[in-house]
PDB file of C-alpha atoms and ligand atoms in Angstrom:
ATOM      1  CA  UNK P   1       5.242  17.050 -13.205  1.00  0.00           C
ATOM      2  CA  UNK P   2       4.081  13.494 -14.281  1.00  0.00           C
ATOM      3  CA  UNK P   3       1.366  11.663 -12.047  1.00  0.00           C
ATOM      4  CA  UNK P   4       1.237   8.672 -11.924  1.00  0.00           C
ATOM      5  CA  UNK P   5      -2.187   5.934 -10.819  1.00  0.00           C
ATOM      6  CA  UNK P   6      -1.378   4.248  -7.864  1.00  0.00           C
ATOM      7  CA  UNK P   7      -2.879   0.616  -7.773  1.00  0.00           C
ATOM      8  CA  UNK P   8      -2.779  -1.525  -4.801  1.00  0.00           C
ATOM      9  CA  UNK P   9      -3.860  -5.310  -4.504  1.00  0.00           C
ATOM     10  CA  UNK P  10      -5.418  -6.234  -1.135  1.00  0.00           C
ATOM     11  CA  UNK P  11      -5.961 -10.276  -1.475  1.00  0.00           C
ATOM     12  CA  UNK P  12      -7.076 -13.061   0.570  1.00  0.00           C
ATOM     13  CA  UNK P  13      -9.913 -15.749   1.223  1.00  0.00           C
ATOM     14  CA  UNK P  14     -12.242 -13.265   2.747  1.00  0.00           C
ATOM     15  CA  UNK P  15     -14.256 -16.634   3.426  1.00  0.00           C
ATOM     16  CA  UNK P  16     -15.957 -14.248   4.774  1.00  0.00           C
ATOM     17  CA  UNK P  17     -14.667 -10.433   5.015  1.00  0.00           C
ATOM     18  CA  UNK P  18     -13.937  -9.356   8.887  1.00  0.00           C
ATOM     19  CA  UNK P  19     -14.002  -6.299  10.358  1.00  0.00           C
ATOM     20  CA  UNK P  20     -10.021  -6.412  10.282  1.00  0.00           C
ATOM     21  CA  UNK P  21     -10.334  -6.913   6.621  1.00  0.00           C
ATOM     22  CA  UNK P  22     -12.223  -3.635   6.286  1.00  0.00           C
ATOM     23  CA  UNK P  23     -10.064  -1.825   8.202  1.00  0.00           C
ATOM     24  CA  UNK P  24      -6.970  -2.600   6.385  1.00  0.00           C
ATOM     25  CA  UNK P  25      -9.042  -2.106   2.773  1.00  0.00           C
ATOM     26  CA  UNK P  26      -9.984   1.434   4.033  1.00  0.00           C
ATOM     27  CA  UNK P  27      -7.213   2.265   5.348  1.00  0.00           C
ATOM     28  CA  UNK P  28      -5.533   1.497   1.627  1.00  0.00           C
ATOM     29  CA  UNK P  29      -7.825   3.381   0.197  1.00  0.00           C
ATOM     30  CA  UNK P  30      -6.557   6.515   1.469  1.00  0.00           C
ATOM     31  CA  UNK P  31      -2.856   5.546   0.723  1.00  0.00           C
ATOM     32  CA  UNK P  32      -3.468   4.206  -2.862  1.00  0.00           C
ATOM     33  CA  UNK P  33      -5.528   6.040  -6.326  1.00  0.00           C
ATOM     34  CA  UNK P  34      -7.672   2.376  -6.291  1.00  0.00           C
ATOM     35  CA  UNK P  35      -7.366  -0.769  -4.648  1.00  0.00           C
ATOM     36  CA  UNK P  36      -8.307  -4.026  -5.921  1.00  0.00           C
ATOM     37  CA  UNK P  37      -9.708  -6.287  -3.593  1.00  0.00           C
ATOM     38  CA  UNK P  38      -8.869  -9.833  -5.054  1.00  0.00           C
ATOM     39  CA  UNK P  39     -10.694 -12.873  -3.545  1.00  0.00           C
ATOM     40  CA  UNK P  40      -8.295 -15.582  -4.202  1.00  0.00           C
ATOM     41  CA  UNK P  41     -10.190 -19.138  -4.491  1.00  0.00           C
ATOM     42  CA  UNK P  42      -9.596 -22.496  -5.110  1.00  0.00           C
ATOM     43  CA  UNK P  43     -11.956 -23.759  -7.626  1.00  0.00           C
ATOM     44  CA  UNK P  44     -11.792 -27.235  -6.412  1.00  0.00           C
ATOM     45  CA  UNK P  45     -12.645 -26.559  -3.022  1.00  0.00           C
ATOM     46  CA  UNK P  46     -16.137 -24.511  -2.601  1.00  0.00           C
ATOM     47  CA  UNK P  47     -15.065 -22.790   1.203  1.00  0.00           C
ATOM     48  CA  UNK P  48     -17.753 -21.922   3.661  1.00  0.00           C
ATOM     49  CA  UNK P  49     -19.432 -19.182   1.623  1.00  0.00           C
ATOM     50  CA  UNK P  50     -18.926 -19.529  -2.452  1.00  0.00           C
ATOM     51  CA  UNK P  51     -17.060 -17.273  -4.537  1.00  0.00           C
ATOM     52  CA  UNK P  52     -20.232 -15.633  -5.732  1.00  0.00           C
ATOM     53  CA  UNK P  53     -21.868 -14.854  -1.896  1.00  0.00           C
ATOM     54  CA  UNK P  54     -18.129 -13.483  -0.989  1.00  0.00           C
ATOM     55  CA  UNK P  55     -17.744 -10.877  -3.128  1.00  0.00           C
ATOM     56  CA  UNK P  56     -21.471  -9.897  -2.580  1.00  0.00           C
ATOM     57  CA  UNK P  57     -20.474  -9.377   0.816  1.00  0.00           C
ATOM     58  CA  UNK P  58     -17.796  -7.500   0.201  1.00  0.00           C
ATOM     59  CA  UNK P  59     -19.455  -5.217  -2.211  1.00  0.00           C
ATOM     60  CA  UNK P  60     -22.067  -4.412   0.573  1.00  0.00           C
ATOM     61  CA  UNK P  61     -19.422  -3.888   3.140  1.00  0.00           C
ATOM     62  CA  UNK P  62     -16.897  -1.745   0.642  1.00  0.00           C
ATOM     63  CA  UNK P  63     -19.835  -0.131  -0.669  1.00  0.00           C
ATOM     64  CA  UNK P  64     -18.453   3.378   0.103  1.00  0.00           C
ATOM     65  CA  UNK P  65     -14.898   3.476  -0.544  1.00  0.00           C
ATOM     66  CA  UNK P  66     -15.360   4.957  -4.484  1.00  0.00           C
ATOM     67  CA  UNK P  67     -11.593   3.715  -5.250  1.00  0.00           C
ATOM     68  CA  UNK P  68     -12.094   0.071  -4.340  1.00  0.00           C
ATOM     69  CA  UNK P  69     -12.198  -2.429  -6.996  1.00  0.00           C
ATOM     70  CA  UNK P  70     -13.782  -6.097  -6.297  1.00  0.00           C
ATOM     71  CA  UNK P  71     -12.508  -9.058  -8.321  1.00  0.00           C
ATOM     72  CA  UNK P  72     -11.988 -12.716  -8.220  1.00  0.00           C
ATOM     73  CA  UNK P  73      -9.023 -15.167  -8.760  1.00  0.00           C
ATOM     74  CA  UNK P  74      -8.734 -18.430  -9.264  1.00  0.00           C
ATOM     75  CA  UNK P  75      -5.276 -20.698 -10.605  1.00  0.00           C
ATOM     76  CA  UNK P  76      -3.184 -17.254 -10.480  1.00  0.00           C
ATOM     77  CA  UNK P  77      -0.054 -16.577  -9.213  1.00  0.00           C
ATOM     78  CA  UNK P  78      -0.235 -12.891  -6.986  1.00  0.00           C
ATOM     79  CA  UNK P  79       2.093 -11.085  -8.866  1.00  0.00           C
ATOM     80  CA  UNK P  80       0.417 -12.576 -12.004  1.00  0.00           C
ATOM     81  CA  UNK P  81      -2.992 -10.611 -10.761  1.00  0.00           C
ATOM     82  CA  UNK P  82      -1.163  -7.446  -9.567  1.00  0.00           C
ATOM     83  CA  UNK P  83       1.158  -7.059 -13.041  1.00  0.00           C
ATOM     84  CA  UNK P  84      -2.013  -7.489 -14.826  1.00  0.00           C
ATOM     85  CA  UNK P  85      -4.011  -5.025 -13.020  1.00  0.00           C
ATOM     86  CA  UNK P  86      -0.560  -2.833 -12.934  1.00  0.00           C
ATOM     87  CA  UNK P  87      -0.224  -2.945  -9.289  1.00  0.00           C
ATOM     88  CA  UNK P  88       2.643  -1.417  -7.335  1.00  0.00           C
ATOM     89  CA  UNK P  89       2.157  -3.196  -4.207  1.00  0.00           C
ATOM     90  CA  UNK P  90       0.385  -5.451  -2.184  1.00  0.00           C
ATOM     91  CA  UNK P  91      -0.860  -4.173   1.083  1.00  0.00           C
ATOM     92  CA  UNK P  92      -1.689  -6.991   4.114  1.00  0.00           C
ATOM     93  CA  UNK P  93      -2.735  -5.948   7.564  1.00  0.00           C
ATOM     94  CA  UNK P  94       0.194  -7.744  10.421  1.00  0.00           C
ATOM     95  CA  UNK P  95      -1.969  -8.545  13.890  1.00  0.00           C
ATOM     96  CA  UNK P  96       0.571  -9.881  15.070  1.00  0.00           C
ATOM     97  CA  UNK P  97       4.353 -12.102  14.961  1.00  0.00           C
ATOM     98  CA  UNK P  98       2.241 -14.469  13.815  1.00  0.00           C
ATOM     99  CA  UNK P  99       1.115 -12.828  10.715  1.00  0.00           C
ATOM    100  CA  UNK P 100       4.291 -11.598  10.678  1.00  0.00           C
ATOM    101  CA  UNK P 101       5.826 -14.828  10.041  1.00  0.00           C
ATOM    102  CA  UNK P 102       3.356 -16.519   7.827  1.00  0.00           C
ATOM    103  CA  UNK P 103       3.576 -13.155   5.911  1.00  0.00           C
ATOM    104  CA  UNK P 104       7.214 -12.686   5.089  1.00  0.00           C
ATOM    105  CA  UNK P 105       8.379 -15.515   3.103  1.00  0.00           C
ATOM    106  CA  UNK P 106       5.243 -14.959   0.651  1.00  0.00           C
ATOM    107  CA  UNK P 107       6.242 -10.640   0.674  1.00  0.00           C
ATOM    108  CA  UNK P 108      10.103 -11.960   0.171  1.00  0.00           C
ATOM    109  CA  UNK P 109       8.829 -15.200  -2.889  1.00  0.00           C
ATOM    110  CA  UNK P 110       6.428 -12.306  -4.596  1.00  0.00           C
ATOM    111  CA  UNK P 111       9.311 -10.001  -4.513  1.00  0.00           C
ATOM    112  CA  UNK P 112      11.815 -12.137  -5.975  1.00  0.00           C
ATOM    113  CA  UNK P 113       9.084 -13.013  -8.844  1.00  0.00           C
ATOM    114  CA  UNK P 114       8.257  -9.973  -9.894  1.00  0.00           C
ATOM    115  CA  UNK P 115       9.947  -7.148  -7.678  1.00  0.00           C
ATOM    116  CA  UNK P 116       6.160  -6.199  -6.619  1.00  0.00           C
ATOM    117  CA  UNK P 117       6.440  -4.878  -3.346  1.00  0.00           C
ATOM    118  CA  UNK P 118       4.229  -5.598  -0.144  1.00  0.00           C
ATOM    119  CA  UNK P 119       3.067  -2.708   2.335  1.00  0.00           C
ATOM    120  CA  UNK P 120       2.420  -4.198   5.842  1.00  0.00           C
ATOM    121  CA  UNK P 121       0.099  -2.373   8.089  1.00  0.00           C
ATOM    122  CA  UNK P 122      -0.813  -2.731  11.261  1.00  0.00           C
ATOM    123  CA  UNK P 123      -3.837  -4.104  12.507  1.00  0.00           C
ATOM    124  CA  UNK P 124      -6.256  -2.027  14.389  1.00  0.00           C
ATOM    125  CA  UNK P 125      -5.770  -3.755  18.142  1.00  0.00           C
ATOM    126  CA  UNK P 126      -9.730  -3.115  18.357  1.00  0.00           C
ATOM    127  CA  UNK P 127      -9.676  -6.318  15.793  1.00  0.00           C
ATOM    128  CA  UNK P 128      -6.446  -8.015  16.586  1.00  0.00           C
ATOM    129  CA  UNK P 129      -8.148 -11.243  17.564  1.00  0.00           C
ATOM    130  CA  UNK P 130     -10.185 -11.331  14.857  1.00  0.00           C
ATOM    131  CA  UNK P 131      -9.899 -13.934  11.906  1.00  0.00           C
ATOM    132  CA  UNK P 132     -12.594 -15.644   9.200  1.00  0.00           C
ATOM    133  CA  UNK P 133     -11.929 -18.930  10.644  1.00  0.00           C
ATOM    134  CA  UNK P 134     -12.429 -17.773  14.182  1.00  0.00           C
ATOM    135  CA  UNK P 135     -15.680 -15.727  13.491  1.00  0.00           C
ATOM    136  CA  UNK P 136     -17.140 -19.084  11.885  1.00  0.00           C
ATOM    137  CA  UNK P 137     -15.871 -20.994  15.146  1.00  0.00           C
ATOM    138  CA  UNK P 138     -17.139 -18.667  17.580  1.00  0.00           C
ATOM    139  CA  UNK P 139     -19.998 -17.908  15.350  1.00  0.00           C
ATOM    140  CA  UNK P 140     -21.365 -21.783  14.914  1.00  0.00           C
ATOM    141  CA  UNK P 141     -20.782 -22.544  18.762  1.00  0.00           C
ATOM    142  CA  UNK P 142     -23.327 -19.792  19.924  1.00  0.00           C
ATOM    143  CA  UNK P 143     -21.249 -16.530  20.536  1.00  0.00           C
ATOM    144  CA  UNK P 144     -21.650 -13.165  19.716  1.00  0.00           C
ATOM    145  CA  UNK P 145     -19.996 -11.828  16.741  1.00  0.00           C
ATOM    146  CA  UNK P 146     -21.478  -8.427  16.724  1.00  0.00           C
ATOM    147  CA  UNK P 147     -19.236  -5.845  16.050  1.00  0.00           C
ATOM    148  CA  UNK P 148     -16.539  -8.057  14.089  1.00  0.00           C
ATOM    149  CA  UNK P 149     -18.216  -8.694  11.259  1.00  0.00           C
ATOM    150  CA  UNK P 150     -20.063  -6.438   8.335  1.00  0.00           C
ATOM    151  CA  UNK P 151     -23.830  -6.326   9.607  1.00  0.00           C
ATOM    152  CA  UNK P 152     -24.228  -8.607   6.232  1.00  0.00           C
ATOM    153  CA  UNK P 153     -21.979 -10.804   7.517  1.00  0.00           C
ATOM    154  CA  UNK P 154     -23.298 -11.502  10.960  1.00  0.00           C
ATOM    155  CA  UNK P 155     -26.627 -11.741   8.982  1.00  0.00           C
ATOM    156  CA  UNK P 156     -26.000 -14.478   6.603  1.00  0.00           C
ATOM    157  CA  UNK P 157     -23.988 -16.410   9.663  1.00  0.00           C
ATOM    158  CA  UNK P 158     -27.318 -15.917  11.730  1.00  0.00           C
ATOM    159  CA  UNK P 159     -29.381 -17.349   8.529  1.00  0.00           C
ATOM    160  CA  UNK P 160     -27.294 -20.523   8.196  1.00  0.00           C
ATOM    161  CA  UNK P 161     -27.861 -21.304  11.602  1.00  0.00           C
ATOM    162  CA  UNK P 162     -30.594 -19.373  13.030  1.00  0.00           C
ATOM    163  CA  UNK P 163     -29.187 -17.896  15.989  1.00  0.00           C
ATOM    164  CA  UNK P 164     -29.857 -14.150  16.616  1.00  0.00           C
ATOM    165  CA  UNK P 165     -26.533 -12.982  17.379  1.00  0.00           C
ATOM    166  CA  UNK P 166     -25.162 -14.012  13.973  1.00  0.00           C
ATOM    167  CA  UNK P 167     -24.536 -17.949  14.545  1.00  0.00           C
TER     168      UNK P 167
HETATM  169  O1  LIG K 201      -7.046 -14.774   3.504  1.00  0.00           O
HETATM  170  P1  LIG K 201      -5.890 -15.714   3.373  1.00  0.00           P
HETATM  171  O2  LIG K 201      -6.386 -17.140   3.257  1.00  0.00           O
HETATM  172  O3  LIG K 201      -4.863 -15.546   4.460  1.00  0.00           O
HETATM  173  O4  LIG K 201      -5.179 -15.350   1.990  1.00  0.00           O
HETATM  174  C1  LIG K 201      -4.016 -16.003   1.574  1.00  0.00           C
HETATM  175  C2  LIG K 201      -3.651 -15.591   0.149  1.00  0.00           C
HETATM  176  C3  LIG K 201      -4.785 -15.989  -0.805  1.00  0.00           C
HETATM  177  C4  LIG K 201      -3.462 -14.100   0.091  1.00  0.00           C
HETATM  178  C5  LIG K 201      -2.338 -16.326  -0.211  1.00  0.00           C
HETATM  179  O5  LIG K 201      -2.534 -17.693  -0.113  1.00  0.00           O
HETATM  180  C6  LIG K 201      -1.816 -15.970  -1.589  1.00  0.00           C
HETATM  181  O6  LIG K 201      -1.232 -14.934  -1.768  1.00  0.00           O
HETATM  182  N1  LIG K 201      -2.065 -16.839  -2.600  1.00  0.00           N
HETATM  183  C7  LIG K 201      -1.655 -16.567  -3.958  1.00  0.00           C
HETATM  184  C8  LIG K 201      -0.907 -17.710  -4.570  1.00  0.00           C
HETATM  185  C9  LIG K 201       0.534 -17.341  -4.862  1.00  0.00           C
HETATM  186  O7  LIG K 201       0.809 -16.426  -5.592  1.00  0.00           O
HETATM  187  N2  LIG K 201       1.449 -18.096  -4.205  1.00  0.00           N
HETATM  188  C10 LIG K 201       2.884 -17.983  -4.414  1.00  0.00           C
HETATM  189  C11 LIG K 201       3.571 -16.761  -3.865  1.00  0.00           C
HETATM  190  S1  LIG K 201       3.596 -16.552  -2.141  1.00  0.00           S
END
């Protein structure tokens, strides 16, 4: 019987990582031999937390999952990233049509590049509502983001601004 090392690549801005995001990168973790968690960034553009502060983040939030690999990407197409760190697939949580739609054209383009495939799972309703941009919104207008983020998230939201409840 051959085995074989099943690699998945989870990517996005994680500018910064959610609660959603965690879910989906756990959940991958059981279904895949290692996951790579690739923070894709735009060099040119710094985003709300840098490169360097997001993958500490991550690192404190993934800091159990033993099969989860944390890297960043800059200037690189996906399928570039995933045949280079010989990925089968790339798995993206779906809250929604929404996602659904914004999703399928970029599963269908990475596809026809490379043949990778893309595993869609769904989102936990518990965090269906939750997105980066939306924690930031919510966070800088005084609301309570407890719960949706990693605790080191909420706590370096709550040290930009000052507000207890991670603003
Ligand atoms: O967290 P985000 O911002 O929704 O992540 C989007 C991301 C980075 C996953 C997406 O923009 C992406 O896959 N970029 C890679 C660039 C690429 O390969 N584009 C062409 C094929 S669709």
């Amino acid at each position: 019987m051959t085995t074989t090392h099943r690699r998945c690549v989870c990517p996005g801005s994680y500018d910064p990582v959610t609660m959603g995001h965690v879910d989906v990168i756990t959940r991958a973790a059981t279904l895949y031999d290692e996951v790579i968690v690739a923070v894709l960034h735009n060099s040119a553009k710094r985003g709300t937390f840098g490169v360097d502060e997001r993958l500490k983040l991550l690192h404190t939030a993934l800091a159990t999952l033993s099969n989860v690999r944390i890297e960043a990407f800059s200037g690189q197409l996906l399928v570039d990233i995933c045949r280079e760190a010989g990925a089968q697939a790339i798995v993206k949580g779906l809250r929604g049509g929404t996602d659904l739609a914004y999703e399928l054209p970029m599963a269908q383009m990475n596809r026809h590049l490379s043949g990778v495939e893309t595993v869609f799972l769904p989102g936990d309703p518990r965090f269906g509502h939750v997105s980066s941009s939306l924690i930031k919104e919510v966070a800088a207008l005084g609301g309570d983001i407890t719960g949706l983020v990693p605790e080191g998230v909420r706590a370096a939201l709550q040290s930009r601004t000052g507000n207890p409840k991670g603003i």
